[in-house]
Coordinates of N, CA, C and O in Angstrom, one line a residue:
X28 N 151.3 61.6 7.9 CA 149.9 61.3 7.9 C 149.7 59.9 7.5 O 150.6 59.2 6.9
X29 N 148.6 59.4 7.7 CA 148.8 57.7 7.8 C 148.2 57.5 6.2 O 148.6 56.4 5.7
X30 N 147.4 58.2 5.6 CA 146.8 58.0 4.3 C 148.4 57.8 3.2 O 148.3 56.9 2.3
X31 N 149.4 58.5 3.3 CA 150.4 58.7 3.1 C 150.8 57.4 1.7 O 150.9 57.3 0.5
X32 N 150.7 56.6 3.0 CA 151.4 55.0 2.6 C 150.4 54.3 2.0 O 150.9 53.7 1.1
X33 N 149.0 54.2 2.1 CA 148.3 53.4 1.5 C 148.4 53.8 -0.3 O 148.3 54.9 -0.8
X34 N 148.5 52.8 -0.7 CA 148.4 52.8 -2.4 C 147.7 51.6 -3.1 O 146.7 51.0 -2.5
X35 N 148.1 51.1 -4.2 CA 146.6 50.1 -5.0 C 145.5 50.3 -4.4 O 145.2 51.4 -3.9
X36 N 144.9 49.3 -4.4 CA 143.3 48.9 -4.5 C 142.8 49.9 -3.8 O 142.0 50.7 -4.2
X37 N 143.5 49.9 -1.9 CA 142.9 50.9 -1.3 C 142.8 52.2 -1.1 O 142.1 53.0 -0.5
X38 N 144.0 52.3 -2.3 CA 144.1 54.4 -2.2 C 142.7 54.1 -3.0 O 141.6 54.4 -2.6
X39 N 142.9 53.5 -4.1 CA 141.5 53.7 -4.9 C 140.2 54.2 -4.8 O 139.5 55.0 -5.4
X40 N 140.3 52.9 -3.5 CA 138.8 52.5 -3.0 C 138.6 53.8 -1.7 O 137.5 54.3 -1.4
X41 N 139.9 54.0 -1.0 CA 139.4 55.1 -0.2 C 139.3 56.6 -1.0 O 138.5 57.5 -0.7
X42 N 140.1 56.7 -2.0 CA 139.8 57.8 -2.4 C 138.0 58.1 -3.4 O 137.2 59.0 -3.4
X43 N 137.9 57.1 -4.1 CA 136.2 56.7 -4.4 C 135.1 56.7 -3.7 O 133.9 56.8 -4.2
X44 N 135.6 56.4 -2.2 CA 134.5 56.7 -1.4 C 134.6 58.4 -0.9 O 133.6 59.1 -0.6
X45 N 135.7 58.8 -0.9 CA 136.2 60.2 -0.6 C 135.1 60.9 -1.6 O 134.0 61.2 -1.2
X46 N 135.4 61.0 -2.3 CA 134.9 61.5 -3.3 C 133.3 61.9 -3.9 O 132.8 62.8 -4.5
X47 N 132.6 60.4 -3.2 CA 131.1 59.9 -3.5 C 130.7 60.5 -2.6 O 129.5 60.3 -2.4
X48 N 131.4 61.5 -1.5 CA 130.8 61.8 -0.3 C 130.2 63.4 -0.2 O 130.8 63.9 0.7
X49 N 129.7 64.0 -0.7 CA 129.5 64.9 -1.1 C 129.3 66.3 0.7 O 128.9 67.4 0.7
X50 N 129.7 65.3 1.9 CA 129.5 66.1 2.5 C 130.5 66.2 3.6 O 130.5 66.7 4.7
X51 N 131.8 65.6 2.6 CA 133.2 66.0 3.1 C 133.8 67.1 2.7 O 134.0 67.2 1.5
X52 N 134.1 68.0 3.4 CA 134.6 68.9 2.9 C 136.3 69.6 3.1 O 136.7 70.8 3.0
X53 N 137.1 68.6 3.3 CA 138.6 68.5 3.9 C 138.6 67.0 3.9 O 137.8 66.1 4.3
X54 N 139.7 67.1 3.5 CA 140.4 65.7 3.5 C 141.9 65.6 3.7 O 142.5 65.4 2.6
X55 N 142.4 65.7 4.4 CA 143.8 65.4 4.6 C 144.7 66.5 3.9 O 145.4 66.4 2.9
X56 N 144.5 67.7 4.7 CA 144.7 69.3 3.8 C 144.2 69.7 2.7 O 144.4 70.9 2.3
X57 N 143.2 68.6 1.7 CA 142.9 69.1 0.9 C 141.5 70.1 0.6 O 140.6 69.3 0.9
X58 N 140.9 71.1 0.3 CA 140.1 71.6 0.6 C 138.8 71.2 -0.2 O 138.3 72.0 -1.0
X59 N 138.3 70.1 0.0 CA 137.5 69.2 -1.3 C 136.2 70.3 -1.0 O 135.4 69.8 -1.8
X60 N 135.7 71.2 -0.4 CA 134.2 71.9 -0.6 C 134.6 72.6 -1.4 O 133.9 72.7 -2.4
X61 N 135.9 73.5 -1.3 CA 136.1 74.8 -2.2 C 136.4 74.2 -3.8 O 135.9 74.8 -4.8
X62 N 137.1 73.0 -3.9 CA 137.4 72.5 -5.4 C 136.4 72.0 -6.0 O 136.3 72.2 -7.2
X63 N 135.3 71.3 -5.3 CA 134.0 71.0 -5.2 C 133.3 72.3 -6.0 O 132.9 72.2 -7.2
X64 N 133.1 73.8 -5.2 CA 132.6 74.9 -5.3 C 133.0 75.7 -6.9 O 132.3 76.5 -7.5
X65 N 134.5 74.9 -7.4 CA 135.0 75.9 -8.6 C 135.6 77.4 -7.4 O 135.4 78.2 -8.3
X66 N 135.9 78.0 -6.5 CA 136.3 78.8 -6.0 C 137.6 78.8 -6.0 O 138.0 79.9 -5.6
X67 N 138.5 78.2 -6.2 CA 140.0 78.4 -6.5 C 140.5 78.5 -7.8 O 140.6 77.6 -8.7
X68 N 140.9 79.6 -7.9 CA 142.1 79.8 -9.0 C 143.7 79.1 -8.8 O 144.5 78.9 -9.7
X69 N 144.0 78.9 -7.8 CA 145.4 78.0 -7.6 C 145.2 77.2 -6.1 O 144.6 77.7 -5.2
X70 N 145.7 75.8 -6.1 CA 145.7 75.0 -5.5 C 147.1 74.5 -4.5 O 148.2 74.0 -4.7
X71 N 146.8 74.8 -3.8 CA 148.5 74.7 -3.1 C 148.8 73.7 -2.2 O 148.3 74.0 -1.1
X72 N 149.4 72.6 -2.2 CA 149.3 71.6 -1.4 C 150.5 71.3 -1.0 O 150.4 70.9 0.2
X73 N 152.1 71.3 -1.4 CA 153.1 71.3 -1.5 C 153.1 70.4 -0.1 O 152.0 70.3 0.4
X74 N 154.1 69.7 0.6 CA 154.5 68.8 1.4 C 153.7 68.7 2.6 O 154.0 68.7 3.8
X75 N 152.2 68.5 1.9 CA 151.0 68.0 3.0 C 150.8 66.6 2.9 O 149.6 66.1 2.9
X76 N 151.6 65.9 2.6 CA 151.8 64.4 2.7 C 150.5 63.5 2.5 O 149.9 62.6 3.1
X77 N 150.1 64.2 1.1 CA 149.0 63.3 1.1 C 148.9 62.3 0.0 O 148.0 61.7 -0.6
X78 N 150.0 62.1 -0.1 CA 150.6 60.3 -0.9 C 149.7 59.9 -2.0 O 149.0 60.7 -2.7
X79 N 149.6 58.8 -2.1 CA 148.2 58.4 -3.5 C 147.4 58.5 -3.0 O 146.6 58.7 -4.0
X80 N 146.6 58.6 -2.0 CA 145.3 58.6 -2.0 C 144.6 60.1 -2.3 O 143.5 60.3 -2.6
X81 N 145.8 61.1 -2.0 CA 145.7 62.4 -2.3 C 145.8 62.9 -3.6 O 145.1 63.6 -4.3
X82 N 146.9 62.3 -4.0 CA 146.7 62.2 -5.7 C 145.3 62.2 -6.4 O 144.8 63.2 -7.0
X83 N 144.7 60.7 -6.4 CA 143.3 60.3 -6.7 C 142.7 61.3 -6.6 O 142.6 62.0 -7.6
X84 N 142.2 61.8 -5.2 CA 141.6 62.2 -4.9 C 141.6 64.4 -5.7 O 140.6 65.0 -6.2
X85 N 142.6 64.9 -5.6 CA 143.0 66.1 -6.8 C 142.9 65.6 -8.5 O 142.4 66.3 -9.5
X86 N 143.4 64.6 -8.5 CA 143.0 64.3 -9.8 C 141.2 64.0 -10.3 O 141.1 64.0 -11.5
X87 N 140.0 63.7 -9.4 CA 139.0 63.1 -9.7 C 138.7 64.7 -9.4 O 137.9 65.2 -10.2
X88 N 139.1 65.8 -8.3 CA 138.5 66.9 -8.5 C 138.5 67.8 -9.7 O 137.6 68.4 -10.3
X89 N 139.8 67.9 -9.9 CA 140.3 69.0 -11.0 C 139.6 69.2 -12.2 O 139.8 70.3 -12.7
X90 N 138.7 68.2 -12.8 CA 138.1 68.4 -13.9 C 136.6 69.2 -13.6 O 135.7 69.0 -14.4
X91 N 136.3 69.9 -12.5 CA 135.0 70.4 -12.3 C 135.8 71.8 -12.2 O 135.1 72.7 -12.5
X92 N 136.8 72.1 -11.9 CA 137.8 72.8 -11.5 C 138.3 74.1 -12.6 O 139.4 74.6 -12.9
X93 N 136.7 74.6 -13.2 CA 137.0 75.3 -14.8 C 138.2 76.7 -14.4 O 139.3 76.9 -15.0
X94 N 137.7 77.4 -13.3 CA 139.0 78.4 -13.0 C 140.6 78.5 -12.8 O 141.4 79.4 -13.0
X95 N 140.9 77.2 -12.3 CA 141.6 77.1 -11.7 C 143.0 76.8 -13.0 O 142.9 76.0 -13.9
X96 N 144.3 77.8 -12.4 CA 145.3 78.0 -13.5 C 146.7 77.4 -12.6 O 147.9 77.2 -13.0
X97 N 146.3 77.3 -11.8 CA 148.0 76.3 -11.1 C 147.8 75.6 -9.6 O 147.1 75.9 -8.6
X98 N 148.8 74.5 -10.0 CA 148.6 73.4 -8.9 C 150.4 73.0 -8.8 O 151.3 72.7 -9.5
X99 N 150.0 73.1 -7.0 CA 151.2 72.7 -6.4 C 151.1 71.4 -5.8 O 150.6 71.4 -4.7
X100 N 151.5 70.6 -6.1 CA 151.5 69.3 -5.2 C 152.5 68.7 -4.9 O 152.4 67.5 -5.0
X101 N 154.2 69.1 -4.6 CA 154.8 68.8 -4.9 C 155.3 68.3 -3.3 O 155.0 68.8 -2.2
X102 N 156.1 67.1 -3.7 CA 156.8 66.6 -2.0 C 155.8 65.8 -1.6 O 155.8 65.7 -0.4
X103 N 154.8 64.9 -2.2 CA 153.9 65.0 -1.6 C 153.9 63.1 -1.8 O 152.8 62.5 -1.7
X104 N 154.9 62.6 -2.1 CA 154.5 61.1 -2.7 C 153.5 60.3 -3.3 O 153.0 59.3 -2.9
X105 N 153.2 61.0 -4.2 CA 152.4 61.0 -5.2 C 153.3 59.8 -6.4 O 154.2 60.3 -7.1
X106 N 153.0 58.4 -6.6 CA 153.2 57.4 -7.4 C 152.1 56.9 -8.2 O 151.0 57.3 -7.8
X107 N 152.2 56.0 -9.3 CA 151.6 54.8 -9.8 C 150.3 55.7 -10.7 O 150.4 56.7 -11.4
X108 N 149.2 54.7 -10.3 CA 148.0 55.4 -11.1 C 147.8 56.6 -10.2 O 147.1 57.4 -10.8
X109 N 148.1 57.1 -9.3 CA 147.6 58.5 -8.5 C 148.1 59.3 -9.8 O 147.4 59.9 -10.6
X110 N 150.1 59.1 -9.7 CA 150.4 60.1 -11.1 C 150.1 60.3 -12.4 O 150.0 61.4 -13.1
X111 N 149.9 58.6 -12.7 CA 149.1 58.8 -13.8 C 147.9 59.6 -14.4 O 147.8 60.2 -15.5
X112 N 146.8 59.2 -13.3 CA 146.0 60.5 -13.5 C 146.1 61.8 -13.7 O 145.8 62.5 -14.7
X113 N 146.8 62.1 -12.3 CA 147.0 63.5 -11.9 C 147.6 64.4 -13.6 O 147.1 65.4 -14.1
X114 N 149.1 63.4 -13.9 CA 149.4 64.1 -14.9 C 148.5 64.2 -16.2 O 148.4 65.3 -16.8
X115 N 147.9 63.1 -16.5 CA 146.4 62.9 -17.7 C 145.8 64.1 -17.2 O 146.0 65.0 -18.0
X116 N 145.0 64.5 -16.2 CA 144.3 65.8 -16.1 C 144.8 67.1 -16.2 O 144.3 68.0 -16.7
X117 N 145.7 67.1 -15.8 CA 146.6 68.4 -15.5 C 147.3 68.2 -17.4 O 148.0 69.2 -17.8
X118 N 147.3 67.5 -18.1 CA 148.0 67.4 -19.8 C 146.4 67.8 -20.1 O 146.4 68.7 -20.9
X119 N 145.2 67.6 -19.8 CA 143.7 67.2 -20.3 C 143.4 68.9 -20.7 O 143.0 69.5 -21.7
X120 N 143.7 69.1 -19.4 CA 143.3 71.1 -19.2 C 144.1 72.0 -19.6 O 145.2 72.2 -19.2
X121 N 143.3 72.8 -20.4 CA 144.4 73.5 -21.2 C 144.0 75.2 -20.5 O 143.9 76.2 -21.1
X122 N 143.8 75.0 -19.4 CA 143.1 76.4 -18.3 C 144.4 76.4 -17.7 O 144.8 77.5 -17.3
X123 N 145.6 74.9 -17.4 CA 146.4 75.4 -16.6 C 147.5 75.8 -17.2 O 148.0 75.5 -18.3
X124 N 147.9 76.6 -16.2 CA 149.5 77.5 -16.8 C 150.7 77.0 -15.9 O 151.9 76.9 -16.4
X125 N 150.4 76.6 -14.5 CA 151.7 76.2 -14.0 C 150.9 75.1 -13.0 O 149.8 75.0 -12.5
X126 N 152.4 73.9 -13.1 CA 152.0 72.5 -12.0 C 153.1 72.4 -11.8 O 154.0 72.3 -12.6
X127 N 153.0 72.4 -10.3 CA 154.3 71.9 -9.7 C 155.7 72.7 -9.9 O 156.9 72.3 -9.6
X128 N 155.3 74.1 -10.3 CA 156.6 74.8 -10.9 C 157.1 74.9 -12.0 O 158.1 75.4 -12.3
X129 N 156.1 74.0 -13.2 CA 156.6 73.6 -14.2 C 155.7 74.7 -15.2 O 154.4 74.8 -15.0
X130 N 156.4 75.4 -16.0 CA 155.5 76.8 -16.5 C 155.1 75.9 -17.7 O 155.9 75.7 -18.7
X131 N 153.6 75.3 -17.7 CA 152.8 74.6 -18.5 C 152.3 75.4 -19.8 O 152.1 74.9 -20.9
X132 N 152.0 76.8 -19.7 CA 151.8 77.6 -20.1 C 152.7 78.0 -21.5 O 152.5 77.9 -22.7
X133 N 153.8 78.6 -20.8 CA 155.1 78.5 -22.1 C 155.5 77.1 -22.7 O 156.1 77.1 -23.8
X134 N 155.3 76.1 -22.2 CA 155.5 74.4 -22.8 C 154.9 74.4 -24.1 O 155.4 74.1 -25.2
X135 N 153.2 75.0 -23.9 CA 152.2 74.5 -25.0 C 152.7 75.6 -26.0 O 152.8 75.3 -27.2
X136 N 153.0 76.5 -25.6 CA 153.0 77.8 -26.3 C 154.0 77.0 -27.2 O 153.3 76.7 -28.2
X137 N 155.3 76.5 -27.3 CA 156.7 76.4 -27.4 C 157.4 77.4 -27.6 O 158.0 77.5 -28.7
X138 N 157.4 78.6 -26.5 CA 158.1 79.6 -25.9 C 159.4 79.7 -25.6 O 160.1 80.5 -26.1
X139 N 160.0 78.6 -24.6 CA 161.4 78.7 -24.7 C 162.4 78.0 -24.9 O 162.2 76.9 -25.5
X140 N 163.1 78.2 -24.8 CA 164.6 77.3 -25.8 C 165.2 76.5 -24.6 O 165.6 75.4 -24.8
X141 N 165.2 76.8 -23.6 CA 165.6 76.2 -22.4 C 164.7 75.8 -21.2 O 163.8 76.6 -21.0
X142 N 164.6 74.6 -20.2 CA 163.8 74.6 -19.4 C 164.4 74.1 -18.2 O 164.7 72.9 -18.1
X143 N 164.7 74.9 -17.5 CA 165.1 74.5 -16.4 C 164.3 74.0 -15.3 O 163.4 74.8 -15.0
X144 N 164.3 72.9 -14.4 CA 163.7 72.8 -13.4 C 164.4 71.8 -12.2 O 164.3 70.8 -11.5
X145 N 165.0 72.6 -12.5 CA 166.9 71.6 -11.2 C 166.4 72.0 -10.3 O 166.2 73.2 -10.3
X146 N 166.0 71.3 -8.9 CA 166.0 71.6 -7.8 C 164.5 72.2 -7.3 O 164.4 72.9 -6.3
X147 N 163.4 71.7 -8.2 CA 161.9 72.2 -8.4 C 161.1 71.4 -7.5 O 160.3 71.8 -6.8
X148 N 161.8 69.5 -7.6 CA 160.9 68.5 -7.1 C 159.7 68.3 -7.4 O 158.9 68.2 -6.4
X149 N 159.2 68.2 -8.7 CA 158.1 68.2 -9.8 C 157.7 66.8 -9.7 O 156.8 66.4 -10.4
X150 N 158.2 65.8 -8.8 CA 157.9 64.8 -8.8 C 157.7 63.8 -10.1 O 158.0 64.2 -11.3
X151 N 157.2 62.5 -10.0 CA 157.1 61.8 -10.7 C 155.6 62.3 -11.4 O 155.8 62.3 -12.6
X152 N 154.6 62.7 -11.1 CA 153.7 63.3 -11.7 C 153.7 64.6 -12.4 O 152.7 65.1 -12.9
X153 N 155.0 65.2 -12.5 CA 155.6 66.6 -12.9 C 156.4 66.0 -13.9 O 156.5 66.6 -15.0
X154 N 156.9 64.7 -13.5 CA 157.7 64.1 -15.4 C 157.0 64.0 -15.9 O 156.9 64.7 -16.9
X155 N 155.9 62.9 -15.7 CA 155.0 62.7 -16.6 C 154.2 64.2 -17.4 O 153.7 64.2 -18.5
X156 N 154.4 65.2 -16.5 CA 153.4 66.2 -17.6 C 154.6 66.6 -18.9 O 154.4 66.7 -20.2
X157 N 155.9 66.9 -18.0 CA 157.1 67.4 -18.7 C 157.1 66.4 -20.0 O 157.2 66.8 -21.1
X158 N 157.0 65.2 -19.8 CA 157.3 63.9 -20.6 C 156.1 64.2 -22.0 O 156.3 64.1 -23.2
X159 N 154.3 64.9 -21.2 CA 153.7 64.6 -22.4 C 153.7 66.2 -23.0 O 152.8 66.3 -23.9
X160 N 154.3 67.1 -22.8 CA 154.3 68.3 -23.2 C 155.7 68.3 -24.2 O 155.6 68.8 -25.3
X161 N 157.1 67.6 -23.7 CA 158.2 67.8 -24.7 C 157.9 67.8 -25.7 O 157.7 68.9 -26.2
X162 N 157.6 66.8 -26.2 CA 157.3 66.8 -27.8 C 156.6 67.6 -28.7 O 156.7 67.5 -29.9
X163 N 156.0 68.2 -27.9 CA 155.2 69.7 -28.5 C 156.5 71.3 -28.4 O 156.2 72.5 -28.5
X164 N 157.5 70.9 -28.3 CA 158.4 72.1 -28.3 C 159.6 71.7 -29.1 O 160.6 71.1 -28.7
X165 N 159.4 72.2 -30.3 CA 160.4 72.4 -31.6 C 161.4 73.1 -31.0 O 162.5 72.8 -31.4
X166 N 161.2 73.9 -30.3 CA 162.0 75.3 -30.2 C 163.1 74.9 -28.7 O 164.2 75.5 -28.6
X167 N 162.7 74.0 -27.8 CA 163.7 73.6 -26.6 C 164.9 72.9 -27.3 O 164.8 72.0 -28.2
X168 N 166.1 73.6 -26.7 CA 167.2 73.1 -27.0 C 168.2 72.4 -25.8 O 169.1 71.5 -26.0
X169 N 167.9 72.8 -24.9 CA 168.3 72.9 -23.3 C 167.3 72.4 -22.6 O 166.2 72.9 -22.9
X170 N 167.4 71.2 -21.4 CA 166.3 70.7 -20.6 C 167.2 70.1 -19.2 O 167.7 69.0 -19.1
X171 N 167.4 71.2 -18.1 CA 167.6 71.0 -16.6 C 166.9 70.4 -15.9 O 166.1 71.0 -15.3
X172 N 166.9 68.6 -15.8 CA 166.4 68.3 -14.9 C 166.9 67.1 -13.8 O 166.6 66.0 -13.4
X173 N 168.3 68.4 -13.5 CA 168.9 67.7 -12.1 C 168.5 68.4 -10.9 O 168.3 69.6 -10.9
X174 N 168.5 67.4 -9.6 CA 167.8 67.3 -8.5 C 166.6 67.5 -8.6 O 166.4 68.7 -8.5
X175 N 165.7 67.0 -8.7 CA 164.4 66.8 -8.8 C 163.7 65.4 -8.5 O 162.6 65.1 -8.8
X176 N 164.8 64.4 -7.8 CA 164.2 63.1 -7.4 C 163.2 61.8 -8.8 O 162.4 60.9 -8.7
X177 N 164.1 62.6 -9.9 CA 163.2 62.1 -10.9 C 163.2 60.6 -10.7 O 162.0 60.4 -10.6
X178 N 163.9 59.3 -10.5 CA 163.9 57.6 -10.4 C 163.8 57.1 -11.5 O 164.0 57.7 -12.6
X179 N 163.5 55.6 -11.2 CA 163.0 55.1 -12.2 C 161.8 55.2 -12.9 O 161.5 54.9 -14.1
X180 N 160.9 55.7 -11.9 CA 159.3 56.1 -13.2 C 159.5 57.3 -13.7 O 159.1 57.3 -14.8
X181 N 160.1 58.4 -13.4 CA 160.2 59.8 -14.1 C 161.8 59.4 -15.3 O 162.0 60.4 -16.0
X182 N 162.4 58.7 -15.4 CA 163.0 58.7 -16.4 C 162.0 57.4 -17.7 O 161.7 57.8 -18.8
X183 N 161.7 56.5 -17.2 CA 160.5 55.9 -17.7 C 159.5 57.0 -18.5 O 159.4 57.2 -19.7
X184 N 159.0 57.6 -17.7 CA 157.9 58.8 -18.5 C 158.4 59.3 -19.4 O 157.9 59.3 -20.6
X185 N 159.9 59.9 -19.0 CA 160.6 61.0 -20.4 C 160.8 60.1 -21.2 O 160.1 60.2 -22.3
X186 N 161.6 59.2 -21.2 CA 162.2 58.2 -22.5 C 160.6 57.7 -23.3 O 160.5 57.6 -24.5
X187 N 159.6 57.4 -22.4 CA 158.4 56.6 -23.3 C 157.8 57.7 -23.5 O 157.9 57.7 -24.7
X188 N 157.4 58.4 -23.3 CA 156.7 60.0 -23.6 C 157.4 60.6 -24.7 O 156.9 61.7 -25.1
X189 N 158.7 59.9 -25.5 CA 159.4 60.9 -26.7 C 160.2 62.3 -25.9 O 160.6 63.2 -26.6
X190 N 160.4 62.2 -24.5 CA 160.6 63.9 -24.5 C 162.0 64.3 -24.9 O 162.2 65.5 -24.7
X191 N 163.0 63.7 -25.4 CA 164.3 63.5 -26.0 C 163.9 64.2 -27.3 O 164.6 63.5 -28.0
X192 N 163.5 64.9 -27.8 CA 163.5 65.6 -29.3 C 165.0 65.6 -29.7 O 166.1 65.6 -29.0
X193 N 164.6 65.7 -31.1 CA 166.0 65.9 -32.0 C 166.4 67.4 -31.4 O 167.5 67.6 -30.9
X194 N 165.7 68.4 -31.6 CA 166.0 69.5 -31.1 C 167.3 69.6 -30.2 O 168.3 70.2 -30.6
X195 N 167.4 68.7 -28.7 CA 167.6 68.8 -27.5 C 169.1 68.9 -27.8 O 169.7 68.0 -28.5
X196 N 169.9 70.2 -27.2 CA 171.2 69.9 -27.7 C 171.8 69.6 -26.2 O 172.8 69.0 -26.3
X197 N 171.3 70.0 -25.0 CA 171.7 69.9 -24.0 C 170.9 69.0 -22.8 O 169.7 69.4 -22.9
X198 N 171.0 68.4 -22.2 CA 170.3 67.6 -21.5 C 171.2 67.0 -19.9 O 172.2 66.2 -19.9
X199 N 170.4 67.6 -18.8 CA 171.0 67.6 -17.6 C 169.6 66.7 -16.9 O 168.4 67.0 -16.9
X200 N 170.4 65.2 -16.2 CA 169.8 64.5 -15.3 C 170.7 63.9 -13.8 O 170.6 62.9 -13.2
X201 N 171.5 64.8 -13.6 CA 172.3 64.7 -12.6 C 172.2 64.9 -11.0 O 172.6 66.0 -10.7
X202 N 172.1 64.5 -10.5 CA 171.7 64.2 -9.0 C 170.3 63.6 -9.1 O 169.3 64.2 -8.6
X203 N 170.2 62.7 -9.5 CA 168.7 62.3 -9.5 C 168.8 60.8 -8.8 O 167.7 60.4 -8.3
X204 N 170.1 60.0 -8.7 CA 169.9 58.5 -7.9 C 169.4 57.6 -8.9 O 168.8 56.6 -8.6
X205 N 169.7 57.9 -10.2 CA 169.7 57.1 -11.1 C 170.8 55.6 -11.3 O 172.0 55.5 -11.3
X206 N 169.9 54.5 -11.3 CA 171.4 53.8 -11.6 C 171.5 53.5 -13.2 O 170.8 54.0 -14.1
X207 N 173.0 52.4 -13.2 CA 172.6 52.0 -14.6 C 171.4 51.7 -15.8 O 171.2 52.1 -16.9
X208 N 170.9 51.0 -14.9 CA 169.7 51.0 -15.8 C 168.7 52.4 -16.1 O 168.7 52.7 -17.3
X209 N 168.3 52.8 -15.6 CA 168.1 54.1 -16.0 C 169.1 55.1 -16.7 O 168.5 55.8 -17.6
X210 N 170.0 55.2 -16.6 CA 170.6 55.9 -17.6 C 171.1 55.3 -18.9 O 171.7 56.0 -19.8
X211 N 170.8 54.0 -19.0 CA 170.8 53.8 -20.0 C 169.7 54.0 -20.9 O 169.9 54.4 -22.1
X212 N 168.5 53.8 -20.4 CA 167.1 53.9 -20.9 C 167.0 56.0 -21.3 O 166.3 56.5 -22.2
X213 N 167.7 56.6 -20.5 CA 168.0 58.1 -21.3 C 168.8 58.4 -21.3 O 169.2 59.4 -20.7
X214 N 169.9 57.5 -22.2 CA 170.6 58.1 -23.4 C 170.0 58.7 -24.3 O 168.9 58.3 -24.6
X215 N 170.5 59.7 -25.1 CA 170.2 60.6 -25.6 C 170.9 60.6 -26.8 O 170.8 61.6 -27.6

């Protein structure tokens, strides 16, 4: 999809006018009447290639969005301020239970001792939620998060996010295309 690639100023500016238009109701798979309406309880978008401008654009909806308890956006090249938001709203709402596969629910709770999400593709907007939720789990001892395409912004997130707790006795970032620099920034 050609929206895909556009990012800065213009995802912004296209997604702001997306948005101001109150008589769009689809936008590039996304279902902006029904999110608009509050009619969905889960959002499923997974590899409809709707890049940052799609980001923006779920992130500026989700806060009218009082029902709604899980969001899939995953595959979807979602970077920069798209992620940023995306994850700021989806950390904001405490209605959701699962994003991107990532059981947000048990995180807040600090339910379990282990978290696996090897091979999830939570994206860079799925570290950042992971990134601002660690630190709220005393109880994780174990954190799986090889293959998952994390880079350099998703290890960025976890290391500036604190998500390294003293807790952490085990910690997997393996197949992710990390280079040096990045793994040095999560040492552990």
């Amino acid at each position: 999809m050609l929206f895909r690639s556009i990012s800065g100023d213009g995802a912004s500016q296209l997604s702001s006018a997306v948005l101001a238009n109150n008589k769009i109701e689809k936008f590039n798979d996304i279902p902006i009447k029904e999110m608009r309406a509050d009619s969905l309880t889960t959002l499923e978008l997974p590899e409809k290639n709707i890049g940052v401008v799609g980001g923006l654009i779920v992130a500026g909806l989700m806060p009218v969005m009082g029902s709604l308890t899980e969001v899939d956006v995953r595959y979807n090249n979602i970077s920069g301020n798209a992620a940023s938001q995306l994850s700021a709203v989806v950390l904001a709402n405490t209605k959701i239970e699962k994003f991107n596969e990532i059981p947000i629910k048990e995180m807040r709770a600090d339910s379990l001792t282990e978290l696996n999400l090897s091979l999830k593709g939570i994206g860079i907007e799925g570290s950042m939620v992971v990134a601002g939720l660690m630190p709220l789990m005393a109880s994780l001892t174990s954190v799986d998060l090889s293959w998952i395409e994390l880079g350099p912004a998703g290890v960025k997130a976890l290391v500036d996010g604190g998500a390294f707790t003293a807790s952490l006795m085990s910690v997997d970032l393996s197949r992710n295309r990390l280079g040096p620099a990045e793994i040095g920034r999560a040492h552990v």
